[in-house]
Coordinates of C-alpha atoms in Angstrom, one line a residue:
M22 CA 0.0 0.0 0.0
A23 CA 2.8 2.4 0.8
S24 CA 4.4 1.7 -2.6
D25 CA 1.2 2.7 -4.4
R26 CA 1.1 5.9 -2.5
F27 CA 4.7 6.6 -3.4
N28 CA 4.0 5.8 -7.1
I29 CA 1.0 8.1 -7.3
S30 CA 2.9 10.8 -5.6
S31 CA 5.8 10.6 -8.0
Q32 CA 3.4 10.5 -10.9
L33 CA 1.7 13.6 -9.6
E34 CA 5.1 15.4 -9.2
H35 CA 6.1 14.4 -12.7
M36 CA 2.9 15.8 -14.2
Q37 CA 3.2 19.0 -12.2
A38 CA 6.8 19.5 -13.4
R39 CA 5.9 18.8 -17.0
Y40 CA 2.7 20.7 -17.4
V41 CA 2.6 24.2 -16.0
G42 CA -1.2 24.5 -15.6
T43 CA -1.6 21.5 -13.3
G44 CA -0.4 23.5 -10.3
H45 CA 1.3 22.4 -7.1
A46 CA 0.8 22.6 -3.4
D47 CA 1.8 26.4 -3.4
T48 CA -0.5 27.4 -6.2
A49 CA -2.6 30.5 -5.2
K50 CA -6.3 30.8 -6.2
Y51 CA -5.4 33.6 -8.5
E52 CA -2.8 31.6 -10.4
W53 CA -5.1 28.7 -10.7
A54 CA -7.9 30.9 -12.1
V55 CA -5.5 32.5 -14.6
N56 CA -4.4 29.1 -15.9
I57 CA -8.0 28.0 -16.3
H58 CA -9.0 31.2 -18.2
R59 CA -5.9 31.1 -20.4
D60 CA -6.5 27.4 -21.2
S61 CA -10.1 28.2 -22.2
Y62 CA -9.2 31.1 -24.4
A63 CA -6.4 29.0 -26.1
S64 CA -9.1 26.3 -26.8
Y65 CA -11.5 28.9 -28.3
V66 CA -8.8 30.2 -30.6
G67 CA -7.6 26.8 -31.5
H68 CA -10.9 25.2 -32.5
H69 CA -12.3 27.1 -35.5
P70 CA -16.0 25.9 -35.1
L71 CA -16.1 27.2 -31.6
L72 CA -14.4 30.5 -32.7
A73 CA -17.0 30.8 -35.5
F74 CA -19.8 30.3 -32.9
F75 CA -18.5 33.1 -30.7
A76 CA -18.1 35.3 -33.8
V77 CA -21.7 34.8 -34.8
A78 CA -23.0 35.2 -31.3
E79 CA -21.2 38.5 -30.8
N80 CA -21.7 39.7 -34.4
E81 CA -18.0 40.1 -35.0
S82 CA -15.6 38.7 -37.6
I83 CA -13.6 35.6 -36.8
G84 CA -10.4 37.5 -36.9
R85 CA -11.7 40.1 -34.5
E86 CA -12.8 37.4 -32.1
R87 CA -9.4 35.7 -32.3
Y88 CA -7.8 39.1 -31.6
N89 CA -10.1 39.7 -28.6
F90 CA -9.4 36.3 -27.1
M91 CA -5.6 36.8 -27.5
Q92 CA -5.9 40.1 -25.8
R93 CA -7.9 38.7 -22.9
M94 CA -5.2 36.1 -22.4
L95 CA -2.8 38.8 -21.2
L96 CA -4.6 39.5 -17.9
P97 CA -7.6 37.2 -17.9
C98 CA -8.5 37.8 -14.2
G99 CA -7.4 41.4 -13.9
L100 CA -4.3 42.6 -12.0
P101 CA -2.8 40.1 -9.6
P102 CA -3.5 40.7 -5.9
D103 CA -0.8 42.2 -3.7
R104 CA 1.5 39.6 -2.2
D105 CA 2.2 39.8 1.5
E106 CA 5.9 40.4 2.2
E107 CA 7.0 38.2 5.1

């Protein structure tokens, strides 16, 4: 049973080191939300039918929607909160 726990733990550490958006024990709520939003916007831009749906829904061109999503990826959740200096 202890070996299973070690194996799962090492797999989790490997995944967290390889993929940035998976987070880790010290991931703040803001960082997690930014990762989720950026991943969503990247998916919208990368899947043309979904991008076309948003363009029709907002009555914009596909290029304009792509541009808007790329701009929203810069600060998807607004400015980061102030960090407490210890």
